[in-house]
Coordinates of C-alpha atoms in Angstrom, one line a residue:
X362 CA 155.7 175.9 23.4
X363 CA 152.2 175.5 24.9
X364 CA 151.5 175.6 28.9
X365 CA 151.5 171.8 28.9
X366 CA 154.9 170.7 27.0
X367 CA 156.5 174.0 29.2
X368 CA 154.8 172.0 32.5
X369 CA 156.4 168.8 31.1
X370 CA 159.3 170.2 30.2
X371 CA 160.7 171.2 33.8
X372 CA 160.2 167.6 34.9
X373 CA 159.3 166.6 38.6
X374 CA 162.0 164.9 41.1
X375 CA 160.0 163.0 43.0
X376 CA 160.7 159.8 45.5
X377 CA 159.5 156.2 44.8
X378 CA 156.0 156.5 45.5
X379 CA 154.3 155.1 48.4
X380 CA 150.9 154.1 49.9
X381 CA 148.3 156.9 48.5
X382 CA 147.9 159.7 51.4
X383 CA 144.5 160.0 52.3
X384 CA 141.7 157.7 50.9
X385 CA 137.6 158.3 51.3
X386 CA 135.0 156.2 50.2
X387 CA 132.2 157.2 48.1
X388 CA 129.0 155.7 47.2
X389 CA 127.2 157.6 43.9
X390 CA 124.3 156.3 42.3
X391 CA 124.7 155.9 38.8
X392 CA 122.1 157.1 36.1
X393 CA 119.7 153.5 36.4
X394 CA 120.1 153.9 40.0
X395 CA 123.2 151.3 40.7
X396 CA 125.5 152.8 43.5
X397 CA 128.7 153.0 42.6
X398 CA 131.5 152.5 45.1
X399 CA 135.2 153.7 45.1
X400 CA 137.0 156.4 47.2
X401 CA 139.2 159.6 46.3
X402 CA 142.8 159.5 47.1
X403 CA 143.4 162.9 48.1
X404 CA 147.2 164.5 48.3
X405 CA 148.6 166.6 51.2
X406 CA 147.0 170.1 50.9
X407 CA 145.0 171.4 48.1
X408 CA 144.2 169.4 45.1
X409 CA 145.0 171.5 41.8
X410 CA 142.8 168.4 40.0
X411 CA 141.6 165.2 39.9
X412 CA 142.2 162.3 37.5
X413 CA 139.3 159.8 36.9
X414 CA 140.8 156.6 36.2
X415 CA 138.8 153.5 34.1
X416 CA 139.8 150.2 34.1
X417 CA 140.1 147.7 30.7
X418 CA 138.6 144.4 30.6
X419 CA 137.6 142.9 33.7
X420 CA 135.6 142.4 36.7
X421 CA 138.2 145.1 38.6
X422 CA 138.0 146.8 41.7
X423 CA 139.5 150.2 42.3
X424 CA 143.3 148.8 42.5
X425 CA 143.2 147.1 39.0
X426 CA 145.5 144.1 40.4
X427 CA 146.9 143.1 36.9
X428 CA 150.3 141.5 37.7
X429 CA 151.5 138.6 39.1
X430 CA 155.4 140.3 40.4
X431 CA 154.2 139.8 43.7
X432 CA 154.9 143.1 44.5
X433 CA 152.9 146.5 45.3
X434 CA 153.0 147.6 41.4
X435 CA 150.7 144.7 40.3
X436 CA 148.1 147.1 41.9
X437 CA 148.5 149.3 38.8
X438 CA 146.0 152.1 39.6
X439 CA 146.5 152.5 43.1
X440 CA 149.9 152.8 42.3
X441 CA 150.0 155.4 39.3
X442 CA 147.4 156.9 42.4
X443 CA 150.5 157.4 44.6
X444 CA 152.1 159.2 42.0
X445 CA 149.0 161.0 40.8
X446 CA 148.9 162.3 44.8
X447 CA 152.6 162.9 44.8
X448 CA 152.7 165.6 42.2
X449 CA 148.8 167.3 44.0
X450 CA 146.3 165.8 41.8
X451 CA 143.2 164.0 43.4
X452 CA 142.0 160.4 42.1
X453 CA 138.6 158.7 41.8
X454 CA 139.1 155.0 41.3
X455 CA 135.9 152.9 41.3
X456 CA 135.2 148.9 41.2
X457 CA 133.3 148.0 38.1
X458 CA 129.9 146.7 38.4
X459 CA 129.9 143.0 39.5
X460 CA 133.3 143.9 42.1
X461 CA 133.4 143.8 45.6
X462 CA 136.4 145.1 47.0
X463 CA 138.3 144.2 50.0
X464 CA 137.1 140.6 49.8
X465 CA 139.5 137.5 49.1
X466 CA 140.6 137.2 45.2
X467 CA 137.9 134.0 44.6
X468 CA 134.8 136.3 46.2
X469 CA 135.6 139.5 43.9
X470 CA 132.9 138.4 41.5
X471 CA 129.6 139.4 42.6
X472 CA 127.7 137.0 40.5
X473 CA 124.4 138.8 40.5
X474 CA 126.0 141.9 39.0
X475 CA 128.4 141.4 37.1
X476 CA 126.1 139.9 34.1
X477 CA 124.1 143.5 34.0
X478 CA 127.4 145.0 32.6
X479 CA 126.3 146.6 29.7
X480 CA 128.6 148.8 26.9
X481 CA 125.9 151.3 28.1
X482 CA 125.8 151.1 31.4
X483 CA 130.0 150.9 31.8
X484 CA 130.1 153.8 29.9
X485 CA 127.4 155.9 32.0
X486 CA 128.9 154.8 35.1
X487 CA 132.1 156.8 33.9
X488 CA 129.7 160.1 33.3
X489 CA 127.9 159.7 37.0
X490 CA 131.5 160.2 38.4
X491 CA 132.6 162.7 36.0
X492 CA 129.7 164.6 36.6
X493 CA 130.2 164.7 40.3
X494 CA 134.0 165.3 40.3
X495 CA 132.9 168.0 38.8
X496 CA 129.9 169.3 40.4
X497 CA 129.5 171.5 43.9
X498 CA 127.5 168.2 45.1
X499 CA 130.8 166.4 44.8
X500 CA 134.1 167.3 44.4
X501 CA 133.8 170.7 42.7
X502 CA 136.9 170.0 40.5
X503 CA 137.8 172.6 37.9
X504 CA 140.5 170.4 36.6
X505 CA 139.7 167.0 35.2
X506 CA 142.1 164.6 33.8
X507 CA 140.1 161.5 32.7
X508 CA 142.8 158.1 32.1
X509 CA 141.4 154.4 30.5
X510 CA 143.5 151.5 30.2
X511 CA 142.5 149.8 27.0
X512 CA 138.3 149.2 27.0
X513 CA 138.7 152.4 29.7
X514 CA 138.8 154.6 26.5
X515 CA 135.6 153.0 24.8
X516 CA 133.7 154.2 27.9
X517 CA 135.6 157.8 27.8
X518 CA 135.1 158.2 24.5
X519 CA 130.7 157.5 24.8
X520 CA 131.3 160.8 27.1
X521 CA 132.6 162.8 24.3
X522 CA 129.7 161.0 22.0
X523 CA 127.1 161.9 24.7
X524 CA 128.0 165.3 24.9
X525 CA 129.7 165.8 27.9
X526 CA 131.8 168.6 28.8
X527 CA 135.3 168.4 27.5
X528 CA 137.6 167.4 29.9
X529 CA 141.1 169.0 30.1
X530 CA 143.3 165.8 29.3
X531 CA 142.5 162.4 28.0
X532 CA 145.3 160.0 29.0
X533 CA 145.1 156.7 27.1
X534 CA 147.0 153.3 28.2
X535 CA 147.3 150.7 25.2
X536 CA 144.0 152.6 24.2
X537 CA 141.4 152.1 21.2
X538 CA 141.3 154.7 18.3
X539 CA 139.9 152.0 16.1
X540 CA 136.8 150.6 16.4
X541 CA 135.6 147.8 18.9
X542 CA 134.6 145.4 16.3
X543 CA 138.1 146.0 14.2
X544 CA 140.3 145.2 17.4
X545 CA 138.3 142.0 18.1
X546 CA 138.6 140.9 14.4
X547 CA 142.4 141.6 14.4
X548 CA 142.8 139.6 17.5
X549 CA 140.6 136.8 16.1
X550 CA 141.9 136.7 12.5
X551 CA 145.3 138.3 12.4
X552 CA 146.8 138.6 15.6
X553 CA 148.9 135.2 15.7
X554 CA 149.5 135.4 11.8
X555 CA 151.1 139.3 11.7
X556 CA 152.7 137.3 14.9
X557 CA 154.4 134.7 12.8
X558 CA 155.2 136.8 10.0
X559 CA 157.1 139.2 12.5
X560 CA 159.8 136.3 13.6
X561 CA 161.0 135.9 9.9
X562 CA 164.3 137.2 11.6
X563 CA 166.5 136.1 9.0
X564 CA 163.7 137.5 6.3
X565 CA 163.6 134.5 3.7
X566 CA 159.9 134.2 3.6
X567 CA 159.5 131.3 5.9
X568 CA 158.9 131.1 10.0
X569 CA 160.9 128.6 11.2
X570 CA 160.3 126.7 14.8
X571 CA 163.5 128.0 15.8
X572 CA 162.8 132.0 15.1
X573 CA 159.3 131.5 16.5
X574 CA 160.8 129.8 20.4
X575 CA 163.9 133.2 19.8
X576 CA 161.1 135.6 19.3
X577 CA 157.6 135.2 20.2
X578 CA 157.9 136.6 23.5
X579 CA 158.6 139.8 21.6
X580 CA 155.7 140.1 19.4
X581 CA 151.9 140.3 19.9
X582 CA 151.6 136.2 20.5
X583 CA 154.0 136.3 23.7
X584 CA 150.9 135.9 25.6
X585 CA 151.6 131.9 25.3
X586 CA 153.1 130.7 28.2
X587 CA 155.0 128.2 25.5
X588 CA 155.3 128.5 21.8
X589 CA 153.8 125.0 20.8
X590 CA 150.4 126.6 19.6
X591 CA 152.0 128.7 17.1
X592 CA 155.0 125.8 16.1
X593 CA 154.7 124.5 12.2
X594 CA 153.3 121.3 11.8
X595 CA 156.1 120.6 9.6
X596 CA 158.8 123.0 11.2
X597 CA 158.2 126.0 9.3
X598 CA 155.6 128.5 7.9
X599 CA 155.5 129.4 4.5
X600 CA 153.7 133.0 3.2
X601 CA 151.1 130.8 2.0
X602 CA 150.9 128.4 4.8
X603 CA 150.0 131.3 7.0
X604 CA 147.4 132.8 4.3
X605 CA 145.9 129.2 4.5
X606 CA 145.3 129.6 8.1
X607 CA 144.1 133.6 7.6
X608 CA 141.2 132.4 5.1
X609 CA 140.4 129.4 8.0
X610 CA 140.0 132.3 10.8
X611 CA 138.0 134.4 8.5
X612 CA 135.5 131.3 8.0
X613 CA 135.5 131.0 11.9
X614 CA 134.9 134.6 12.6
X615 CA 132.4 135.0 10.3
X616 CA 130.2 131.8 11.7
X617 CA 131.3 133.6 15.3
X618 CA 129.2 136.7 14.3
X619 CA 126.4 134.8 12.9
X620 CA 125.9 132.8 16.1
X621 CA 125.6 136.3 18.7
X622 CA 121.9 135.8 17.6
X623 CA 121.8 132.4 19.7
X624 CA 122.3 134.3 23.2
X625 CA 119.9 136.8 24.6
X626 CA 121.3 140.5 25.4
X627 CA 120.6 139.8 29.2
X628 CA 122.0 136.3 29.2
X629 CA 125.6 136.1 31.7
X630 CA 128.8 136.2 28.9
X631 CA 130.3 134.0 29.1
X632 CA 128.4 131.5 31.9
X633 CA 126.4 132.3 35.0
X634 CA 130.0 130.3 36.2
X635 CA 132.3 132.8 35.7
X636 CA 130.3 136.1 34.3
X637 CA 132.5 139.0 33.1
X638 CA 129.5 140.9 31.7
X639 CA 126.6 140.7 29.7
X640 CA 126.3 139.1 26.3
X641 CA 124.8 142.8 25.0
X642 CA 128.5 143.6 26.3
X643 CA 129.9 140.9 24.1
X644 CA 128.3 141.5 21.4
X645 CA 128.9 144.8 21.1
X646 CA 132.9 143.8 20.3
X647 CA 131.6 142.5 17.0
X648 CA 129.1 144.7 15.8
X649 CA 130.2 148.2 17.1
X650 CA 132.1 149.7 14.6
X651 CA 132.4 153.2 14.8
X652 CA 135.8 154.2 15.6
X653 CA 137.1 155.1 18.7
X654 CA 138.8 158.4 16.7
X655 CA 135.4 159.7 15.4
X656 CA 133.9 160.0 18.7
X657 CA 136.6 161.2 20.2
X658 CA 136.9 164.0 18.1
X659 CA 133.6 166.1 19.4
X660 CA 135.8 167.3 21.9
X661 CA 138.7 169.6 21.6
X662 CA 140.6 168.2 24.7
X663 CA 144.2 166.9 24.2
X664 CA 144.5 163.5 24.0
X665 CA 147.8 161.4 25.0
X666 CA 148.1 158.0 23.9
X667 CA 150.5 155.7 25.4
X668 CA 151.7 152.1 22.9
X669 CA 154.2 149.4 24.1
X670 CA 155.8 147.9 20.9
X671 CA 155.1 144.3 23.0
X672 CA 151.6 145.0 23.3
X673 CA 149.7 141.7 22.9
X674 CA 145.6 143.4 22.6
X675 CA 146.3 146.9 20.6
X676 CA 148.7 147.6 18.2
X677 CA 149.9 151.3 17.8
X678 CA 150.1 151.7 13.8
X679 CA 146.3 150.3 13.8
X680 CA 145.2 153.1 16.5
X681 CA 147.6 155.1 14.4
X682 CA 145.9 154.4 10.9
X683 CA 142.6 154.8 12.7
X684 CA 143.1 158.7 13.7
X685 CA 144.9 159.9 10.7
X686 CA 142.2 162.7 9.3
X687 CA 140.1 162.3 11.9
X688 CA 142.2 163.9 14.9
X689 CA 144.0 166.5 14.1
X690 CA 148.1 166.2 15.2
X691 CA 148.2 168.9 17.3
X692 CA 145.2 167.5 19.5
X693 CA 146.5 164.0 19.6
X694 CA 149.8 162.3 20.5
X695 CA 151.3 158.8 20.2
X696 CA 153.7 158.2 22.7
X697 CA 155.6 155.0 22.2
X698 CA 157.7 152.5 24.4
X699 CA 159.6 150.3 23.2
X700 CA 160.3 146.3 24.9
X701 CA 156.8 147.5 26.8
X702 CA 153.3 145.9 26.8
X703 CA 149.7 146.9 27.5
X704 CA 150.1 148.2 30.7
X705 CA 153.4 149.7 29.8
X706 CA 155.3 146.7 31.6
X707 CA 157.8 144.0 30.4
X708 CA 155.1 141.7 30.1
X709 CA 153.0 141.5 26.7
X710 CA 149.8 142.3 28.7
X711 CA 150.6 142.4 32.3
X712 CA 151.9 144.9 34.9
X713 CA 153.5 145.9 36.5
X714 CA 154.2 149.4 34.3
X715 CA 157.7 150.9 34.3
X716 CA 158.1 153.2 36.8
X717 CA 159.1 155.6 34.5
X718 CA 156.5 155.9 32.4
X719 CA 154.2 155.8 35.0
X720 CA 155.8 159.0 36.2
X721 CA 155.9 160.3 33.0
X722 CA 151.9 159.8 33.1
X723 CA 151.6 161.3 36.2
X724 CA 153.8 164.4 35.0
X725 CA 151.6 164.5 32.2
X726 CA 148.2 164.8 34.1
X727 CA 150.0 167.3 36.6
X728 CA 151.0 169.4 33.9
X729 CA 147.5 169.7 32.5
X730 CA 146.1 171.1 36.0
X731 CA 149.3 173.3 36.3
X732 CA 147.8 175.5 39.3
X733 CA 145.9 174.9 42.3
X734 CA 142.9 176.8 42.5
X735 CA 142.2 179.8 44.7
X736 CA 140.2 180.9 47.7
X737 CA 138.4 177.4 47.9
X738 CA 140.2 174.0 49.6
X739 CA 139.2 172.1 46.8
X740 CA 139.7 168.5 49.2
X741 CA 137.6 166.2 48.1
X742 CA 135.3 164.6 50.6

């Protein structure tokens, strides 16, 4: 049994987690000079590591609010941070570029800003902090645990394609092992067909409106509020019906691709309205297709990958199909959750994540920093 499964094997009995224990800002400049701001959640005593967490899709600040419970676990990284502090680890959490923290909900989006979010940039912002957790200047970590949710491990994994030094964990939530542009042409193409064909409950060969209102909540269309955009015109789907509609969503991609050209790299994706990011950004989700896997694999650090069966964005088998030859078994490992979605919740793609899997992440980090180090205070500050 290696160090880590023996670490994970003992278990931790810990209390519902609260508020994180100590939180400092930090302002680091990033490698084209933009400052980026967060804090470190420190735990009581010394830190035996710190975990560097990157958020998916979104104009997020450090908290990652992605639920709409009403309750505290909607922040979903400031509470896997409580846990994360719970067990002695240390956590950098950031805001992307274009978020302002601690403003209301319709000022988040710094307009200016957001629209200079590049695939580059995202991902070098990532390396600035990893750099100083690690460094004397900063935190002087010895133990670094880096987790993304989702397009988190597309900016993780340009670390490992840059160079950088191996971390000792990789934790990925709902993560990418396939390539950008594959996930975006699954969603586009396939996503509400391999939907459909799923609910052939009774498995005749046809989707009936019935099966689809008794089961779409389970499968990766349950992101509809209501099932009328995937009902039958004529009450059910056929195989061929729904291979009609496949070769119509090809057409559609492909003109999609063609018209990137129209935009400019610099231009606000998708409006100066409501800008996410850049249309270099984008564009990148069509025309980036290296997989996730292959750049992964220059480094030798153990990678944990999290799946709910539920999830609406990345399927498991396709991240599965995506590593096989290319990461060796013993380096990577699925972990899968039934009835859970992409952030490990009930929902298909919203928090707020089980509580026991998020304890079973934050066991997992723990366990890869299994002793606190020596002679030095190690607090960040």
């Amino acid at each position: 049994m290696t160090p880590l499964a023996a670490a994970l094997a003992l278990g931790l009995q810990l209390p519902a987690p609260g508020p994180v224990l100590d939180a400092v800002p930090f302002e680091v400049p990033s490698a084209d000079g933009y400052l980026i701001q967060g804090e470190t959640d420190r735990p009581a005593g010394p830190a035996r590591g710190v975990v560097i967490m990157v958020a998916g899709t979104g104009v997020f600040t450090r908290d990652v609010n992605f639920g709409r419970s009403g309750t505290p676990g909607d922040r979903i990284f400031r509470d896997l941070a409580a846990r994360f502090n719970q067990r002695g680890m240390a956590v950098v959490r950031f805001d992307r570029r274009g978020a302002r923290y601690g403003v209301p909900r319709e000022e988040r989006t710094d307009k200016a800003v957001a629209p200079t979010a590049t695939p580059e940039n995202l991902s070098q912002d990532v390396e600035t902090l990893y750099d100083w957790t690690r460094s004397e200047r900063g935190l002087g970590a010895p133990c670094v645990v880096l987790l993304g949710h989702s397009e988190g491990t597309v900016h993780i994994a340009g670390l490992a394609e840059r160079g950088a030094v191996p971390p000792d964990l990789v934790i990925g939530i709902g993560g990418l092992l396939e390539s950008k542009a594959s996930v975006v042409r699954w969603q586009s193409v396939d996503r509400e067909l391999d939907a459909l064909l799923m609910m052939d409950n009774d498995g005749d060969g046809m989707v009936t409106d019935a099966e689809i209102r008794a089961s779409y909540r389970n499968t990766p269309a349950g992101f509809y509020e209501d099932p009328a955009p995937l009902l039958a015109p004529d009450g059910s789907w056929t195989a061929a019906d729904i291979a009609d509609v496949r070769a119509e969503n090809e057409i559609w991609y492909t003109q999609e691709v063609a018209d990137l050209a129209d935009h400019a790299d610099d231009a606000p994706y998708p409006d100066a309205e409501e800008p996410l990011a850049s249309w270099r950004w984008w564009k990148s989700w069509f025309l980036d297709d290296t997989p996730n896997a292959v750049r992964f694999s220059r480094w030798p650090s153990r990678l944990i990958f999290h799946y709910g069966s539920r999830d609406s964005q990345v399927r498991e088998d396709r991240q599965r199909v995506a590593a096989e030859g290319v990461l060796p078994a013993d380096q990577l490992s699925f972990i899968s959750h039934p009835d859970r979605g992409h952030t490990l919740g009930q929902d298909v793609l919203l928090g707020p994540m089980d509580e026991a899997i998020a304890d079973q992440i934050a066991d997992q980090a723990a366990a890869a920093c299994p002793v606190a180090p020596q002679g030095r205070d190690n607090e960040p500050g």
